[in-house]
GROMACS .gro file of C-alpha atoms in nm:
model
  264
    1MET     CA    1   6.890   6.824  25.822
    2TYR     CA    2   6.638   7.014  25.543
    3PHE     CA    3   6.400   7.113  25.801
    4CYS     CA    4   6.511   7.350  26.089
    5CYS     CA    5   6.345   7.303  26.418
    6PHE     CA    6   5.982   7.422  26.387
    7ASN     CA    7   5.999   7.597  26.729
    8ASN     CA    8   6.231   7.865  26.495
    9VAL     CA    9   5.940   7.832  26.195
   10SER     CA   10   5.685   8.129  26.161
   11PHE     CA   11   5.351   8.059  26.046
   12ALA     CA   12   5.307   8.386  25.864
   13VAL     CA   13   4.926   8.411  25.728
   14ASN     CA   14   4.861   8.309  25.378
   15ALA     CA   15   5.252   8.172  25.390
   16SER     CA   16   5.331   7.942  25.156
   17PHE     CA   17   5.490   7.600  25.329
   18TRP     CA   18   5.830   7.707  25.151
   19GLU     CA   19   5.791   8.112  25.314
   20GLN     CA   20   5.798   7.883  25.741
   21ILE     CA   21   6.114   7.772  25.676
   22LYS     CA   22   6.413   8.029  25.748
   23GLU     CA   23   6.745   7.865  25.780
   24PRO     CA   24   6.900   7.634  25.430
   25SER     CA   25   6.951   7.271  25.474
   26ASP     CA   26   7.349   7.152  25.576
   27GLU     CA   27   7.365   6.942  25.266
   28PRO     CA   28   7.621   7.009  24.973
   29VAL     CA   29   7.471   7.280  24.740
   30GLN     CA   30   7.163   7.036  24.474
   31SER     CA   31   6.925   7.248  24.270
   32ILE     CA   32   6.690   6.969  24.304
   33GLY     CA   33   6.355   6.867  24.041
   34SER     CA   34   6.307   7.181  23.764
   35TYR     CA   35   6.304   7.590  23.812
   36ALA     CA   36   5.888   7.624  23.855
   37ASN     CA   37   5.891   7.261  24.024
   38GLY     CA   38   6.147   7.236  24.250
   39CYS     CA   39   6.361   7.220  24.591
   40LEU     CA   40   6.675   7.338  24.673
   41ALA     CA   41   6.922   7.172  24.879
   42GLY     CA   42   7.234   7.342  25.049
   43ALA     CA   43   7.153   7.739  24.948
   44HIS     CA   44   7.397   8.021  24.997
   45ALA     CA   45   7.224   8.376  25.144
   46LEU     CA   46   7.371   8.662  24.879
   47PRO     CA   47   7.495   8.984  25.116
   48VAL     CA   48   7.205   9.236  25.088
   49GLU     CA   49   7.528   9.442  24.977
   50GLY     CA   50   7.774   9.359  24.774
   51VAL     CA   51   8.024   9.552  24.507
   52GLY     CA   52   7.779   9.724  24.220
   53TYR     CA   53   7.447   9.568  24.444
   54GLN     CA   54   7.172   9.575  24.644
   55VAL     CA   55   6.914   9.331  24.749
   56ILE     CA   56   6.552   9.531  24.732
   57ARG     CA   57   6.293   9.415  25.013
   58PRO     CA   58   6.548   9.192  25.223
   59GLU     CA   59   6.226   9.156  25.550
   60ARG     CA   60   6.092   8.914  25.253
   61ALA     CA   61   6.432   8.671  25.233
   62ARG     CA   62   6.394   8.616  24.873
   63TYR     CA   63   6.805   8.670  24.874
   64TYR     CA   64   6.895   8.307  24.865
   65GLY     CA   65   7.001   8.050  24.571
   66HIS     CA   66   7.271   7.803  24.458
   67GLN     CA   67   7.591   7.952  24.453
   68ALA     CA   68   7.678   7.911  24.129
   69SER     CA   69   7.360   8.236  24.147
   70ILE     CA   70   7.563   8.421  24.398
   71ASP     CA   71   7.813   8.378  24.177
   72PHE     CA   72   7.702   8.541  23.915
   73ILE     CA   73   7.544   8.843  24.118
   74GLU     CA   74   7.895   8.919  24.200
   75SER     CA   75   8.063   8.909  23.927
   76PHE     CA   76   7.843   9.064  23.691
   77ALA     CA   77   7.745   9.330  23.923
   78SER     CA   78   8.099   9.452  23.987
   79GLN     CA   79   8.175   9.423  23.605
   80PHE     CA   80   7.848   9.626  23.520
   81GLN     CA   81   7.966   9.860  23.797
   82GLN     CA   82   8.296   9.923  23.624
   83GLN     CA   83   8.205   9.921  23.232
   84THR     CA   84   7.834  10.189  23.366
   85ASN     CA   85   7.953  10.382  23.703
   86LYS     CA   86   7.592  10.203  23.816
   87GLN     CA   87   7.409  10.043  24.045
   88LEU     CA   88   7.226   9.724  23.999
   89LEU     CA   89   6.920   9.651  24.258
   90ILE     CA   90   6.826   9.282  24.337
   91GLY     CA   91   6.465   9.151  24.341
   92ASP     CA   92   6.356   8.765  24.358
   93MET     CA   93   6.603   8.507  24.353
   94SER     CA   94   6.484   8.154  24.591
   95LEU     CA   95   6.353   8.116  24.945
   96ALA     CA   96   6.569   7.930  25.212
   97GLN     CA   97   6.517   7.587  25.078
   98GLY     CA   98   6.382   7.646  24.797
   99GLY     CA   99   6.017   7.591  24.672
  100ARG     CA  100   5.686   7.792  24.591
  101PHE     CA  101   5.676   8.202  24.674
  102SER     CA  102   5.307   8.271  24.813
  103PHE     CA  103   5.302   8.531  24.584
  104GLY     CA  104   5.481   8.657  24.297
  105HIS     CA  105   5.625   8.394  24.063
  106SER     CA  106   5.572   8.041  24.003
  107SER     CA  107   5.934   7.988  23.865
  108HIS     CA  108   6.250   8.065  24.123
  109GLN     CA  109   6.240   7.753  24.298
  110ASN     CA  110   6.517   7.560  24.277
  111GLY     CA  111   6.780   7.859  24.347
  112LEU     CA  112   6.864   7.973  24.032
  113ASP     CA  113   6.635   8.206  23.903
  114ILE     CA  114   6.714   8.550  23.928
  115ASP     CA  115   6.562   8.919  23.945
  116ILE     CA  116   6.785   9.277  23.829
  117TRP     CA  117   6.570   9.536  23.861
  118PHE     CA  118   6.587   9.795  23.524
  119ARG     CA  119   6.588  10.109  23.787
  120LEU     CA  120   6.980  10.214  23.798
  121GLU     CA  121   7.164  10.433  24.064
  122GLU     CA  122   7.471  10.593  24.136
  123THR     CA  123   7.441  10.559  24.450
  124ARG     CA  124   7.305  10.323  24.679
  125LEU     CA  125   6.967  10.394  24.861
  126SER     CA  126   6.820  10.342  25.199
  127SER     CA  127   6.771  10.109  25.394
  128ASP     CA  128   6.358  10.276  25.400
  129GLU     CA  129   6.357  10.302  25.008
  130LEU     CA  130   6.473   9.934  24.928
  131ALA     CA  131   6.240   9.823  25.193
  132ASP     CA  132   5.936   9.981  24.975
  133PRO     CA  133   6.173  10.042  24.652
  134GLN     CA  134   5.976  10.258  24.256
  135ALA     CA  135   5.991  10.092  23.960
  136ILE     CA  136   6.020  10.190  23.669
  137SER     CA  137   5.928  10.045  23.365
  138LEU     CA  138   6.014  10.036  23.010
  139ILE     CA  139   5.752  10.036  22.841
  140ASP     CA  140   5.444  10.263  22.739
  141GLU     CA  141   5.184  10.008  22.715
  142LYS     CA  142   4.877  10.205  22.626
  143GLN     CA  143   5.104  10.272  22.367
  144TYR     CA  144   5.277   9.985  22.334
  145GLN     CA  145   5.586  10.101  22.243
  146ALA     CA  146   5.874  10.119  22.414
  147ASN     CA  147   5.903  10.414  22.696
  148GLU     CA  148   6.155  10.598  22.563
  149SER     CA  149   6.172  10.878  22.875
  150ASN     CA  150   6.320  10.544  23.092
  151TRP     CA  151   6.551  10.355  22.828
  152GLN     CA  152   6.916  10.449  22.875
  153ASP     CA  153   7.186  10.307  22.701
  154GLU     CA  154   7.273  10.132  23.015
  155HIS     CA  155   6.931   9.893  22.997
  156PHE     CA  156   7.135   9.779  22.654
  157GLN     CA  157   7.435   9.680  22.832
  158MET     CA  158   7.306   9.521  23.113
  159VAL     CA  159   7.113   9.316  22.913
  160LYS     CA  160   7.366   9.179  22.676
  161LEU     CA  161   7.677   9.116  22.910
  162ALA     CA  162   7.355   8.852  23.083
  163ALA     CA  163   7.328   8.702  22.774
  164SER     CA  164   7.684   8.688  22.705
  165ASN     CA  165   7.759   8.443  23.063
  166PRO     CA  166   7.821   8.095  22.940
  167GLU     CA  167   7.673   8.000  23.258
  168VAL     CA  168   7.348   8.169  23.170
  169ALA     CA  169   7.049   8.006  22.936
  170ARG     CA  170   6.781   8.219  22.937
  171ILE     CA  171   6.722   8.681  23.061
  172PHE     CA  172   6.283   8.704  22.967
  173VAL     CA  173   6.184   9.008  22.907
  174HIS     CA  174   5.860   9.198  22.780
  175PRO     CA  175   5.827   9.136  22.410
  176ILE     CA  176   5.838   9.543  22.343
  177ILE     CA  177   6.186   9.517  22.537
  178LYS     CA  178   6.304   9.221  22.323
  179GLN     CA  179   6.187   9.458  22.053
  180LYS     CA  180   6.404   9.711  22.172
  181LEU     CA  181   6.732   9.466  22.209
  182CYS     CA  182   6.704   9.399  21.881
  183ASN     CA  183   6.676   9.668  21.715
  184VAL     CA  184   6.977   9.823  21.865
  185GLU     CA  185   7.223   9.595  21.799
  186SER     CA  186   7.476   9.732  21.508
  187SER     CA  187   7.711   9.469  21.564
  188THR     CA  188   7.738   9.122  21.401
  189ASN     CA  189   7.730   8.987  21.748
  190ARG     CA  190   7.403   8.850  21.805
  191GLU     CA  191   7.403   8.543  21.845
  192TRP     CA  192   7.358   8.673  22.256
  193LEU     CA  193   6.994   8.750  22.122
  194ARG     CA  194   6.882   8.380  22.083
  195LYS     CA  195   6.896   8.429  22.520
  196VAL     CA  196   6.657   8.727  22.582
  197ARG     CA  197   6.305   8.521  22.573
  198PRO     CA  198   5.920   8.812  22.558
  199TRP     CA  199   5.706   8.663  22.829
  200TRP     CA  200   5.483   8.920  22.944
  201GLY     CA  201   5.457   9.132  23.243
  202HIS     CA  202   5.858   9.110  23.255
  203HIS     CA  203   5.875   9.529  23.146
  204VAL     CA  204   6.070   9.676  23.524
  205HIS     CA  205   6.311   9.368  23.548
  206MET     CA  206   6.506   9.070  23.398
  207HIS     CA  207   6.423   8.774  23.472
  208VAL     CA  208   6.776   8.554  23.437
  209ARG     CA  209   6.770   8.208  23.419
  210LEU     CA  210   7.130   8.025  23.523
  211ASP     CA  211   7.192   7.665  23.333
  212CYS     CA  212   7.094   7.366  23.503
  213LEU     CA  213   7.323   7.193  23.711
  214GLY     CA  214   7.205   6.787  23.726
  215VAL     CA  215   7.087   6.650  24.088
  216THR     CA  216   7.142   6.332  24.184
  217ILE     CA  217   6.853   6.035  24.295
  218ALA     CA  218   7.024   6.016  24.651
  219ALA     CA  219   6.971   6.381  24.744
  220GLY     CA  220   6.662   6.363  24.609
  221LEU     CA  221   6.607   6.026  24.763
  222LYS     CA  222   6.696   6.190  25.082
  223LEU     CA  223   6.580   6.513  25.080
  224PHE     CA  224   6.193   6.299  25.015
  225LEU     CA  225   6.215   6.073  25.366
  226ARG     CA  226   6.257   6.426  25.598
  227LEU     CA  227   6.020   6.628  25.469
  228GLU     CA  228   5.803   6.352  25.485
  229MET     CA  229   5.867   6.312  25.806
  230VAL     CA  230   5.854   6.706  25.963
  231VAL     CA  231   5.493   6.723  25.670
  232VAL     CA  232   5.329   6.373  25.761
  233LYS     CA  233   5.439   6.503  26.174
  234ASN     CA  234   5.283   6.844  26.111
  235SER     CA  235   4.903   6.721  25.885
  236ARG     CA  236   5.056   6.902  25.603
  237VAL     CA  237   4.980   6.687  25.303
  238GLY     CA  238   4.921   6.899  25.046
  239SER     CA  239   5.316   7.021  25.049
  240LEU     CA  240   5.395   6.679  25.061
  241ARG     CA  241   5.253   6.638  24.741
  242LYS     CA  242   5.403   6.928  24.656
  243VAL     CA  243   5.717   6.777  24.748
  244SER     CA  244   5.663   6.440  24.563
  245ARG     CA  245   5.599   6.626  24.264
  246CYS     CA  246   5.926   6.753  24.295
  247LEU     CA  247   6.080   6.474  24.316
  248SER     CA  248   5.915   6.327  24.080
  249GLN     CA  249   6.192   6.490  23.867
  250ARG     CA  250   6.475   6.445  24.047
  251VAL     CA  251   6.673   6.275  23.784
  252ILE     CA  252   6.731   6.554  23.544
  253ASN     CA  253   7.052   6.672  23.352
  254ARG     CA  254   7.129   7.013  23.092
  255LYS     CA  255   6.880   6.844  22.788
  256GLN     CA  256   6.612   6.711  23.022
  257CYS     CA  257   6.643   7.043  23.199
  258ARG     CA  258   6.640   7.226  22.850
  259SER     CA  259   6.235   7.164  22.785
  260CYS     CA  260   6.157   7.372  23.103
  261GLN     CA  261   6.316   7.681  23.064
  262SER     CA  262   6.073   7.821  22.932
  263SER     CA  263   5.846   7.858  23.237
  264VAL     CA  264   5.851   8.162  23.432
   0.00000   0.00000   0.00000
């Protein structure tokens, strides 16, 4: 069912309602609602280590996603390692059943958003380094220009490879990074740059957003009824309102979804 027994839910201080849910539902995988107002049925967990990547801060359990997200990361990381011999660091994805984080993002709610750090490694990090990773910035904020000492050719390859994937709808990076990518691209193939959108704050990672996969009324209504019983029982009225907002957008097709793709 959509919520595990409350005996298995930890109520951490300041955790959002969704962060208290530790297991995915046993429903078929489905992204419900929008990127910034949604939830996730039948989530899959990305293995914390795989070919060409590691998950940072795994204790936060933000490594869940739609199966399409898992497939994308595993394929992308493998391709990137073959091309550059570098390891990727995977940041926030989604929670076990999606929904809002208590901090860090307003999106990442329906299993289709992925943060991939610009810090590239030739060797794997230790468990201690993964728990408290040190980021690198690709911009000099004081001079408002690219940080050339941190910029590598692999960063260009990284963004271009991701943007060239047909499953990718958008990639958010800092405006200075978008400008740098436009300047570096010397070929006539510039169509991929249309997917790269300037967005403040994205200078230590790129935010990859996969295209919408659609939802159904039946899945949304079934989720609502189950959540309503659990939430009312536990007097979580605010969370119930949140779920209602999520499900108000439960019928989404690709055209409708594109209107919300700028939400980060």
